[in-house]
Short mmCIF file of C-alpha atoms in Angstrom, two decimals:
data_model
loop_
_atom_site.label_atom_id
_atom_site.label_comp_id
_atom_site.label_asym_id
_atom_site.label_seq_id
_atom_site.Cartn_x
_atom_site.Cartn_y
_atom_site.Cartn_z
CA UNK A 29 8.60 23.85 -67.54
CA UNK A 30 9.91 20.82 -69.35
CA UNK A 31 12.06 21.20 -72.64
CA UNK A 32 10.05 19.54 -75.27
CA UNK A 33 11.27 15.99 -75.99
CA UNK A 34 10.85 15.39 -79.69
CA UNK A 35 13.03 16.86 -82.34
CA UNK A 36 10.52 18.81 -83.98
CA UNK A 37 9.28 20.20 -80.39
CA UNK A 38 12.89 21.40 -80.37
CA UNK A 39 12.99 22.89 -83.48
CA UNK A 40 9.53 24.86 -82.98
CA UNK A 41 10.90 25.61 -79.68
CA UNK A 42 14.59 27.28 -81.49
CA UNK A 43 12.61 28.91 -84.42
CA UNK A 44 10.10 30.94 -81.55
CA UNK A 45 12.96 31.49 -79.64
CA UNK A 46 14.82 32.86 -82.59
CA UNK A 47 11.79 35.05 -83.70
CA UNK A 48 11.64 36.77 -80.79
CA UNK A 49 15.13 37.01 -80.32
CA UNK A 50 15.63 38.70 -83.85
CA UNK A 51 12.39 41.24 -82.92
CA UNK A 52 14.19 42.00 -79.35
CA UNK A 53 17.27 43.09 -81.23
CA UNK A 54 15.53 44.84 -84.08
CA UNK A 55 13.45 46.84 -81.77
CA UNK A 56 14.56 47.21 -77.91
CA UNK A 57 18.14 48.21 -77.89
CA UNK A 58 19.81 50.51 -79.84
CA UNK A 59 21.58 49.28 -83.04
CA UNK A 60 24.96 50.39 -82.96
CA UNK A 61 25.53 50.60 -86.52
CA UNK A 62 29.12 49.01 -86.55
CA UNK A 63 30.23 52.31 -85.78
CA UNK A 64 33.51 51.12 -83.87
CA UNK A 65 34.32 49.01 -86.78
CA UNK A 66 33.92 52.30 -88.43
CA UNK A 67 36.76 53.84 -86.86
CA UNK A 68 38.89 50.45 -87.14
CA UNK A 69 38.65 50.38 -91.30
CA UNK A 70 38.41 53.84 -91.84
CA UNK A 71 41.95 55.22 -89.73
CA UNK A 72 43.64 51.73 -91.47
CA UNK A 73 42.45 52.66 -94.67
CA UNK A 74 43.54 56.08 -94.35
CA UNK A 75 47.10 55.13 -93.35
CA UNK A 76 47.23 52.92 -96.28
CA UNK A 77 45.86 54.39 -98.81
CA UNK A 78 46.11 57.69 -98.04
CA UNK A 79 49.15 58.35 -95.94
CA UNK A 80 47.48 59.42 -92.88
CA UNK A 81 48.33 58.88 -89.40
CA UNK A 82 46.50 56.35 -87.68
CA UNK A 83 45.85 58.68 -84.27
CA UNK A 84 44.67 61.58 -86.16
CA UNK A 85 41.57 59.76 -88.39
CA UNK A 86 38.14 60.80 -87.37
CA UNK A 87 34.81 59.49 -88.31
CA UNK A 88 33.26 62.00 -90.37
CA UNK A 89 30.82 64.07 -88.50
CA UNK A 90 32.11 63.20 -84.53
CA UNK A 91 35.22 63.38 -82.51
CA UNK A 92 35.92 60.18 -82.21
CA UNK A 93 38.77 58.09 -83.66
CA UNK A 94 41.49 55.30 -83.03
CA UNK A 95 42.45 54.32 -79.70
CA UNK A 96 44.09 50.94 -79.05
CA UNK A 97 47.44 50.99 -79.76
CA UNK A 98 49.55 50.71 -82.90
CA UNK A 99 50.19 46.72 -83.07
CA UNK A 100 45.52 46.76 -82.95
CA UNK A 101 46.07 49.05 -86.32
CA UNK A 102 48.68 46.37 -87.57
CA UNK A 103 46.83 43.57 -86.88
CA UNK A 104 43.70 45.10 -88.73
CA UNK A 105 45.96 45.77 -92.08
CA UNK A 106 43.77 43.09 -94.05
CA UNK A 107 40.58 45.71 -93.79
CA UNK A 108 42.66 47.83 -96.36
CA UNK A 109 42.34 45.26 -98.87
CA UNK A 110 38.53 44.93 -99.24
CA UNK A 111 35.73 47.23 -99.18
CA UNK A 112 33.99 48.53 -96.19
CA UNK A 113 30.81 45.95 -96.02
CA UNK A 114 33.58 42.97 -96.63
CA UNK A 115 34.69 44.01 -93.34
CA UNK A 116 31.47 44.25 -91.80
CA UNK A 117 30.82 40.70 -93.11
CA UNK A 118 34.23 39.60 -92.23
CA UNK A 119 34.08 41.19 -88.29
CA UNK A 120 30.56 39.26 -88.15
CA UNK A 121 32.09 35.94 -88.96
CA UNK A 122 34.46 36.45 -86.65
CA UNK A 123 32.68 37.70 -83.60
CA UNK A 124 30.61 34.76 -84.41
CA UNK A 125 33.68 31.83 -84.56
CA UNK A 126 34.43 33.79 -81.44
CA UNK A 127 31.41 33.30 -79.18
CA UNK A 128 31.44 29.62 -80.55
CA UNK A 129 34.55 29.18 -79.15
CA UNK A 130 34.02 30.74 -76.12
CA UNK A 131 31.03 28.60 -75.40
CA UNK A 132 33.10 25.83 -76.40
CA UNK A 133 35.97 26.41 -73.32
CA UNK A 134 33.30 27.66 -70.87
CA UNK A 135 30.61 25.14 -70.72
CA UNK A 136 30.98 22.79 -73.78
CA UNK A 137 30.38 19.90 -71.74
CA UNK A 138 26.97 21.18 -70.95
CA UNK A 139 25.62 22.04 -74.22
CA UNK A 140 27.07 18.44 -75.70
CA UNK A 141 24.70 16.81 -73.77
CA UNK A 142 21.96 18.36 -75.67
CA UNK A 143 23.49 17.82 -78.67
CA UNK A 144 22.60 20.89 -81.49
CA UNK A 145 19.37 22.00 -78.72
CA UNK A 146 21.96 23.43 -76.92
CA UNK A 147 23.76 25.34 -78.47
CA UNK A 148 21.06 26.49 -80.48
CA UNK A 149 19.83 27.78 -76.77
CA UNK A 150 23.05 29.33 -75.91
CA UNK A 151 23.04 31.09 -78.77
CA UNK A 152 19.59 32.67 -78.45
CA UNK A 153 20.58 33.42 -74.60
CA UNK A 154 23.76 35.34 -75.99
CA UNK A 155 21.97 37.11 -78.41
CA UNK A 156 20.52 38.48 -76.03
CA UNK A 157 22.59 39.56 -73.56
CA UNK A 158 23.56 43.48 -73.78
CA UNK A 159 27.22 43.20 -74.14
CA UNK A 160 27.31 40.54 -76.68
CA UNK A 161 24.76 42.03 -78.55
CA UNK A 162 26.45 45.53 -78.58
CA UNK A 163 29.84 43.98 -79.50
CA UNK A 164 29.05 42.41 -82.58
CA UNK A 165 26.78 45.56 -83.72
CA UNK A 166 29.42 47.81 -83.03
CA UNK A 167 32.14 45.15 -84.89
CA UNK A 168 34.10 45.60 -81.39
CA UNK A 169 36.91 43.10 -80.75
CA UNK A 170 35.95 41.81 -77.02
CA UNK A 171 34.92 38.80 -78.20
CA UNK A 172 38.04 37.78 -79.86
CA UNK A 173 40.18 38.97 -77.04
CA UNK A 174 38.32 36.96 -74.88
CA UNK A 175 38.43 33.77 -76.57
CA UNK A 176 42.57 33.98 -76.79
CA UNK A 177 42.45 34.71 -73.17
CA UNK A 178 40.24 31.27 -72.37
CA UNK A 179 42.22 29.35 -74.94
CA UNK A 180 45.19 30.39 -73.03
CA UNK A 181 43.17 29.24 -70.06
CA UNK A 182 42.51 25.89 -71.34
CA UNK A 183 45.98 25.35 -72.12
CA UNK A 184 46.79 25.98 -68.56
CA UNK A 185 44.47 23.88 -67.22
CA UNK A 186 44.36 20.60 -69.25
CA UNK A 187 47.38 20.95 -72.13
CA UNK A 188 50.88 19.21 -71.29
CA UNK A 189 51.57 18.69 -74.60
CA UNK A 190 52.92 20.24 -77.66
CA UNK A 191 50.57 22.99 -77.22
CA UNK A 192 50.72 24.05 -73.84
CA UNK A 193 54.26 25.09 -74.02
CA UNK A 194 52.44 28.25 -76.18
CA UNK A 195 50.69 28.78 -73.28
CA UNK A 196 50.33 32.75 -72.55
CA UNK A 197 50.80 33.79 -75.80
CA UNK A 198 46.54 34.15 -76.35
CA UNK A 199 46.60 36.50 -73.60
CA UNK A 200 50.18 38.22 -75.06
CA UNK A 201 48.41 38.98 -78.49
CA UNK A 202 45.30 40.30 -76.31
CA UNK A 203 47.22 42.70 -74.45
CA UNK A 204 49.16 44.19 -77.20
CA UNK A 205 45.75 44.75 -78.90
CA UNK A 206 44.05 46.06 -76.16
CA UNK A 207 45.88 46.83 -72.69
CA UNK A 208 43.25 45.87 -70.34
CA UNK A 209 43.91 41.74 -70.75
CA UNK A 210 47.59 42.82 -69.11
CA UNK A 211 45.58 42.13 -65.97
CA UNK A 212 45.72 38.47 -67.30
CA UNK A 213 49.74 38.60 -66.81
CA UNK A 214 49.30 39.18 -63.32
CA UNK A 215 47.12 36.38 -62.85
CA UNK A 216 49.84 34.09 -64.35
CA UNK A 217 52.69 35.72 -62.06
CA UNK A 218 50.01 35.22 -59.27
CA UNK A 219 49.79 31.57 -60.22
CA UNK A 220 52.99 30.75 -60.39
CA UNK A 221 53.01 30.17 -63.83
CA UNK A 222 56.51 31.61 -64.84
CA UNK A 223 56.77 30.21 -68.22
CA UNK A 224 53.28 31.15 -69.27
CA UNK A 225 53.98 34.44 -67.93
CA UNK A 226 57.31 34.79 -69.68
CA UNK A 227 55.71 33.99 -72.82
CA UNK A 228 53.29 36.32 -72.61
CA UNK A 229 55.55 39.36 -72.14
CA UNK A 230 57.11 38.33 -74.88
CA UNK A 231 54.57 38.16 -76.81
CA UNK A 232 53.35 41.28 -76.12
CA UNK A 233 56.88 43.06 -75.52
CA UNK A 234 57.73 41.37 -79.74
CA UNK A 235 54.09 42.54 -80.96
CA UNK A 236 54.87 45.97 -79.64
CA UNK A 237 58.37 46.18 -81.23
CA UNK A 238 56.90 45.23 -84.54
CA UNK A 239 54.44 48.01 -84.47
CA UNK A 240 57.24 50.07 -83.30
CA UNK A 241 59.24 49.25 -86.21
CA UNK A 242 56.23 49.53 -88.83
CA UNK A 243 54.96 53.04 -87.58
CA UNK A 244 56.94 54.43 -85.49
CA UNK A 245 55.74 58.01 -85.27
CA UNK A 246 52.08 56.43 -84.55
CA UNK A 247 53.77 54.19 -81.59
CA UNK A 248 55.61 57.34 -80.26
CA UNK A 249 52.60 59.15 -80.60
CA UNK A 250 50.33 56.60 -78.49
CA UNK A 251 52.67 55.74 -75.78
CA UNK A 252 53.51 59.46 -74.96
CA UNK A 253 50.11 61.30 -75.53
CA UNK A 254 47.26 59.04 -76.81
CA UNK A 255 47.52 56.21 -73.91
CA UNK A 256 47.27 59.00 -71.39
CA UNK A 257 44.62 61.21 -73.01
CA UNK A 258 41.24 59.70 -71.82
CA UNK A 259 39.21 62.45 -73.76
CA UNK A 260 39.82 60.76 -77.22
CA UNK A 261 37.75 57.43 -75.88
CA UNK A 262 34.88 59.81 -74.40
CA UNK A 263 33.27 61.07 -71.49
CA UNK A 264 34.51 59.98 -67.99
CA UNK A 265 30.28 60.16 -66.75
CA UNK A 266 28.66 58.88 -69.47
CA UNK A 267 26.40 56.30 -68.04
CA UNK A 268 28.16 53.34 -70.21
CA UNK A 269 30.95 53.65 -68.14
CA UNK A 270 30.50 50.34 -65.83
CA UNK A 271 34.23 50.69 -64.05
CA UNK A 272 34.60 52.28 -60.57
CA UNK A 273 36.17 55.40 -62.12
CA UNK A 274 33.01 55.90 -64.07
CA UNK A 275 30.66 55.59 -60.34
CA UNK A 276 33.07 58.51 -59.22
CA UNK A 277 32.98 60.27 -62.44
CA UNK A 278 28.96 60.80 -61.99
CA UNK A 279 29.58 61.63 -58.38
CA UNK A 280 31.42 63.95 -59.60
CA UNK A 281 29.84 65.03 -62.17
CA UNK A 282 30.24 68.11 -63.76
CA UNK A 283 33.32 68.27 -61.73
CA UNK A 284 36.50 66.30 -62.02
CA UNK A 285 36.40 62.73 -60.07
CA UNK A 286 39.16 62.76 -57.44
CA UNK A 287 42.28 60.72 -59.02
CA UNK A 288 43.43 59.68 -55.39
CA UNK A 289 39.95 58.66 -54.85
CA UNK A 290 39.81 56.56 -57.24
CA UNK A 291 43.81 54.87 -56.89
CA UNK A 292 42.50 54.43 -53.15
CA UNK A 293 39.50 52.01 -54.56
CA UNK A 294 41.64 50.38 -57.50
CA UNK A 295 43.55 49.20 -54.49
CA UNK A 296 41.10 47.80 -52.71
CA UNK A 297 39.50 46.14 -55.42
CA UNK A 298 43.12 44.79 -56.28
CA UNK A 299 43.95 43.59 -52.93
CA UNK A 300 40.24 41.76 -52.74
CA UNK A 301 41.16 40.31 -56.10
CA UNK A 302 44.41 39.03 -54.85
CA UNK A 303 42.89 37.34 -52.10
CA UNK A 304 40.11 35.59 -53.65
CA UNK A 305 42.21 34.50 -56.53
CA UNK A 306 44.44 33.08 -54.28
CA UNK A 307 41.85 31.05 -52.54
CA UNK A 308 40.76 29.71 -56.42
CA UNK A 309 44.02 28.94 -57.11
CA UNK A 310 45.25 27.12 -53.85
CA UNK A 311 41.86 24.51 -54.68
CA UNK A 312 43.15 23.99 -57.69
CA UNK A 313 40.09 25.81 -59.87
CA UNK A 314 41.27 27.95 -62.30
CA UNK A 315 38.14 28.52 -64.32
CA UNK A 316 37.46 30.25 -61.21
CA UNK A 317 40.47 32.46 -61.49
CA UNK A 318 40.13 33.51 -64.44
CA UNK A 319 36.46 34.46 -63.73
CA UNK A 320 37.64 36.82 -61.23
CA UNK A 321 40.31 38.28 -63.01
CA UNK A 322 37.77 39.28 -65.70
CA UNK A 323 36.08 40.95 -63.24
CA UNK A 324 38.94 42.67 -61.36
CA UNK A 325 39.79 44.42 -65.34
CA UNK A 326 36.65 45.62 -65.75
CA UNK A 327 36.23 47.05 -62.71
CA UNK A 328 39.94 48.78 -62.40
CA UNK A 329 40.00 49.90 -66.08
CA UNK A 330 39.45 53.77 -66.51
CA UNK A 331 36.95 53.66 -68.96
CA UNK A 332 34.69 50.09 -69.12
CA UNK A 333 31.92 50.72 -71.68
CA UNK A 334 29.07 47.77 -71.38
CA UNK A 335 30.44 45.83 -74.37
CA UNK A 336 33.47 45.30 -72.47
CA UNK A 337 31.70 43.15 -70.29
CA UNK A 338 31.82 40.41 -71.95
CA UNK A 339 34.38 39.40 -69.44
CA UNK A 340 31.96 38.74 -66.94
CA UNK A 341 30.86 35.55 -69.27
CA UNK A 342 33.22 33.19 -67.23
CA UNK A 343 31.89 34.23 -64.04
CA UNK A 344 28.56 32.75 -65.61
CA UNK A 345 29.77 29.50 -66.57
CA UNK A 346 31.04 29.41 -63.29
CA UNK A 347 27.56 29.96 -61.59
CA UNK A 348 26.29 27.69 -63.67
CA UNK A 349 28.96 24.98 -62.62
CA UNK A 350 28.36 25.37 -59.23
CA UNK A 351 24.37 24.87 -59.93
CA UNK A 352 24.06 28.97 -58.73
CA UNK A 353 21.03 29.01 -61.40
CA UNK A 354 18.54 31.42 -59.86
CA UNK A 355 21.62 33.73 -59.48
CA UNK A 356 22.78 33.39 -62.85
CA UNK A 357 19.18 33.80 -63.87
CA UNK A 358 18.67 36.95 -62.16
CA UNK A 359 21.95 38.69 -63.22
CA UNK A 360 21.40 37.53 -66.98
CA UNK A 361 18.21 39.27 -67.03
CA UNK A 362 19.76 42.60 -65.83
CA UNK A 363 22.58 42.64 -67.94
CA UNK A 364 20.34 41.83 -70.85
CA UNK A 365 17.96 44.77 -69.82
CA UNK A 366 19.93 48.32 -71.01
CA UNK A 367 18.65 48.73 -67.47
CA UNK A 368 21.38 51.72 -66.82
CA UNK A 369 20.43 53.59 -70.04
CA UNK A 370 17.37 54.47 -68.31
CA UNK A 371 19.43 57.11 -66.27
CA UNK A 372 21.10 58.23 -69.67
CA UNK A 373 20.58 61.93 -69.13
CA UNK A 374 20.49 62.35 -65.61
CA UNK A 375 22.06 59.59 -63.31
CA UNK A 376 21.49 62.32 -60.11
CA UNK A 377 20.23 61.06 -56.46
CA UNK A 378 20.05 58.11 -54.90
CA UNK A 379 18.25 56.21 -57.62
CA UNK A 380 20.65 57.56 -60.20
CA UNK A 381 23.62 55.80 -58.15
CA UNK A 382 22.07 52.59 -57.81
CA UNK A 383 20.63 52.13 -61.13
CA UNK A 384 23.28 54.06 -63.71
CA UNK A 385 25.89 52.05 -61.82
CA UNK A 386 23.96 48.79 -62.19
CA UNK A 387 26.45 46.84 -63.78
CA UNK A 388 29.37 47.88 -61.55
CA UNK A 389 27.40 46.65 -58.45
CA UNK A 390 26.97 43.42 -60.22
CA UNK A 391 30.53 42.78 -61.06
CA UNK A 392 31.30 43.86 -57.39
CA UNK A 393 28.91 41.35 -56.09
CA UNK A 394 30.71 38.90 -58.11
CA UNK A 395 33.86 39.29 -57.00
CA UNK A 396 32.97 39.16 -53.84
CA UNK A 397 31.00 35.95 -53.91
CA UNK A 398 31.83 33.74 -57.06
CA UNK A 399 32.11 30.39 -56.31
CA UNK A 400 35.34 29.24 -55.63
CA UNK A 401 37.01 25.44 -54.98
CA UNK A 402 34.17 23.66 -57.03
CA UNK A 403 34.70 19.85 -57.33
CA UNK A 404 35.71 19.01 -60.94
CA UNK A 405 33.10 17.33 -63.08
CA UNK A 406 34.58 14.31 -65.22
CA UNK A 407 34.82 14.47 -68.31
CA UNK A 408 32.79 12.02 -70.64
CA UNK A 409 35.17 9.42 -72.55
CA UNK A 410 36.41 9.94 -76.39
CA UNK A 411 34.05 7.34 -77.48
CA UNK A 412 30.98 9.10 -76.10
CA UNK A 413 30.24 6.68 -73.44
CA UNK A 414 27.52 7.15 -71.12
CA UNK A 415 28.56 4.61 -68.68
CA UNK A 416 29.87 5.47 -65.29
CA UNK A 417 34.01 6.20 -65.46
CA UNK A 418 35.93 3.56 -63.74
CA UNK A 419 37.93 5.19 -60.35
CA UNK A 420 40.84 6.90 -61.47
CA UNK A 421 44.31 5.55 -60.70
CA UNK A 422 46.54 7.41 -58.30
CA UNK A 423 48.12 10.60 -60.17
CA UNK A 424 51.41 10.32 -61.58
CA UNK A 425 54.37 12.62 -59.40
CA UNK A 426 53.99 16.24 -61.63
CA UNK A 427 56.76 16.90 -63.86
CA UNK A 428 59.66 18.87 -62.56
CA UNK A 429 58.50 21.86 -64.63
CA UNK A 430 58.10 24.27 -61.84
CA UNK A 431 54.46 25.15 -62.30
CA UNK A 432 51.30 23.71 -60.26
CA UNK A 433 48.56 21.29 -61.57
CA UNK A 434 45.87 23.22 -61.93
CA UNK A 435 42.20 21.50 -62.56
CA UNK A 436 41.42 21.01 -66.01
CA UNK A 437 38.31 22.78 -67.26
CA UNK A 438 35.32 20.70 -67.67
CA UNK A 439 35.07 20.65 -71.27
CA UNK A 440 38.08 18.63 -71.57
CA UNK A 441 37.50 15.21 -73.08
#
C-alpha cells in the first residue's frame, strides 16, 4: 500500500491515524493516571513544604513512595512551586520535547524526507507503542533520560567542536537521576573514550555531592538502606518486570529467586554484551553500541518495569537502518500489544514463561542479533540539495586526542 501523494491525502491519512490512535489509548491499555508523577510532586512537596523526608512520603492509600536517589528529588525542586496539574502539564511537555528529540538523533534523516508526513507518522507509531505510552501516562522520566543519553551519543559520534568536549555529561546527569544509565559509563570506558568517561563520573560523582550537601540525612538514608531495599519499588514477580531477575522471580515464584542464579546470568548477558559491543565499535558504528547497551541495562537491572523500555527505541532505528523492516514490524506490534499482561495473575507453565516474559525474550533476541557494522548513509547537504554528493576527499590524520573516530549518526547534516 502506497502513502497517498497529495497533501490533503496526507492529512486525511494523519487525522484517521490520529483517531484511532487517541481511541486505542482511551480504551485498550490501562491509563496510568500519572501516578509515578504522583509520588515525584507529592514526597518534593512534602520535603518542602512540610519538612518531611523525601524516603518516607507515601501516596495516600498504597505503599509506594520515592525511589531514585536524592540528586532525582533535587532536580524535581521546581514541582514545589506550582500546583499539582502544572506539573502534570509541565511533565507532558516535557516527555513530549523528549520523544521529539529522540526521534530527532535516531532517525531524523528519515522522517526529513517526508517533511511534516513523517513525523506526524512517527508520532502516531510512538503513541502507540506500550512503553512510550505508559511513560508519559505515568509522568515517568525514561524519556528524558534517554534523550541525554543519545545527545551524549551524538556528540560522540559527529561533535569535535565546542560541544563535544561536554561530551558524557548527558549520560552523567542520567545516572545520578536514575542508576541504571551507569551502564552507559561502561560503554564509554569500553570505547575508549576516556575523556567522555571522565566527564561523566564527574558529573555524576558532583551531582551526588550536591544532593549530599542539600539533604544529607535523605542521601545517607538511600545509599545505606533504600538503594538496597528492592521491596519499596514492588514485587520481584509481578509480570511488568521485563529484566532476567524478574523471569527467575516467577520461576520462583512464591519462593525467593536464587541470587547466585541470577549473578551467574547477569554475567553472561554482560560478557555477550561486551563482545558484541566490541564488534560495533571496532566498525566504527556506534549507533549500534549504544543500541546494545540499552539493551544490556534493561536486561541486567533488578527490577525493569515495561516503561523502562524505552531503551530498546535505538535498537529500532537501528533495524530500520539496516532495512530489517519486517523485523522491526513484527517486534513493534508486540511491544505495542500489553501482550504479557495477559498472564497478569498467573504467569504458571510453559505458556506462562513464554508469554509473561515476552519482552525479555525480545530484548534477548536483540542483543543477540542487532545489526552491527552498517555502512553509513550520507548525510544530505546544508542547503537541502538533492543532488548526488561529490566523492569525499581523503580524511584528514585524527587529532592527537586519544579517542577513536567513531561514525557519525545519520542525522548529522
Amino acid at each position: 500500500m502506497r502513502p497517498p501523494r497529495t497533501d490533503r491525502g496526507r492529512l486525511v491519512l494523519v487525522l484517521c491515524l490520529a483517531v484511532a490512535v487517541t481511541v486505542f489509548t482511551a480504551t485498550v491499555p490501562l491509563l496510568r493516571g500519572w501516578f509515578d508523577l504522583r509520588v515525584y510532586y507529592g514526597a518534593v512537596n512534602d520535603w518542602v513544604h512540610h519538612g518531611g523526608r523525601i524516603y518516607d512520603y507515601q501516596v495516600p492509600g498504597t505503599t509506594y513512595g520515592f525511589t531514585y536517589p536524592p540528586f532525582a528529588a533535587l532536580s524535581m525542586l521546581p514541582m514545589a512551586l506550582v500546583g499539582p496539574n502544572t506539573a502534570i502539564a509541565g511533565a507532558l511537555l516535557l516527555n513530549l520535547a523528549a520523544v521529539a528529540a529522540v526521534l530527532w538523533i535516531l532517525v531524523g534523516r528519515e522522517l526529513r524526507r517526508h517533511d511534516w508526513f513523517g513525523w506526524a507518522l512517527a508520532a502516531c507509531a510512538l503513541a502507540l507503542l506500550e512503553p512510550v505510552r505508559d511513560t508519559i501516562s505515568f509522568g515517568q522520566v525514561n524519556l528524558l533520560l534517554l534523550a541525554l543519553v543519545l545527545a551524549d551519543g551524538w556528540l560522540l559520534s559527529s561533535g569535535r567542536g565546542r560541544w563535544g568536549r561536554w561530551a558524557g555529561a548527558g549520560i552523567g546527569l542520567a545516572a545520578a537521576v536514575k542508576l541504571t544509565p551507569a551502564v552507559f559509563i561502561g560503554l564509554l570506558l569500553l570505547a575508549r573514550r576516556w575523556r567522555a568517561a571522565a566527564v561523566a563520573t564527574a558529573v555524576t560523582a558532583v551531582a551526588t555531592v550536591l544532593a549530599a550537601w542539600a539533604a544529607p540525612d535523605a542521601s545517607r538514608f538511600y545509599w545505606t538502606h533504600a538503594l538496597w531495599d528492592t521491596t519499596r519499588v514492588g514485587r520481584l514477580d509481578y509480570v511488568s518486570n521485563q529484566s532476567l531477575q524478574g523471569v527467575l522471580a516467577r520461576l520462583a515464584a512464591p519462593g525467593e529467586p536464587s541470587r547466585a542464579v541470577w549473578a551467574l546470568t547477569v554475567v553472561l548477558v554482560l560478557a555477550v554484551w561486551v563482545w558484541r559491543t566490541h564488534r560495533a565499535l571496532r566498525a566504527d558504528d556506534w549507533p549500534a553500541a549504544l543500541a546494545l547497551t540499552g539493551l544490556v541495562s534493561c536486561l541486567i537491572s533488578p527490577i525493569t518495569w515495561v516503561h523502562h523500555l524505552v531503551w530498546l527505541l535505538p535498537s529500532f532505528a537501528v533495524l530500520v537502518h539496516a532495512r530489517r523492516l519486517r523485523t522491526a514490524a513484527v517486534l513493534y506490534g508486540l511491544l505495542c500489544s500489553s501482550v504479557v499482561w495477559l498472564w497478569f495473575d498467573d504467569a504458571s507453565g510453559l505458556d506462562g514463561f513464554l508469554g509473561s516474559n515476552t519482552y525479555v525474550w525480545i530484548t534477548l533476541g536483540l542483543l543477540l542479533t542487532l545489526p552491527t557494522g552498517q555502512p553509513a548513509v550520507t548525510s544530505p547537504s546544508r542547503s537541502g540539495s538533492t543532488e548526488e554528493p561529490a566523492p569525499a576527499p581523503a580524511p584528514a590524520p585524527a587529532p592527537a586526542t586519544g579517542e577513536p573516530h567513531a561514525r557519525p549518526y545519520t542525522t548529522r547534516s
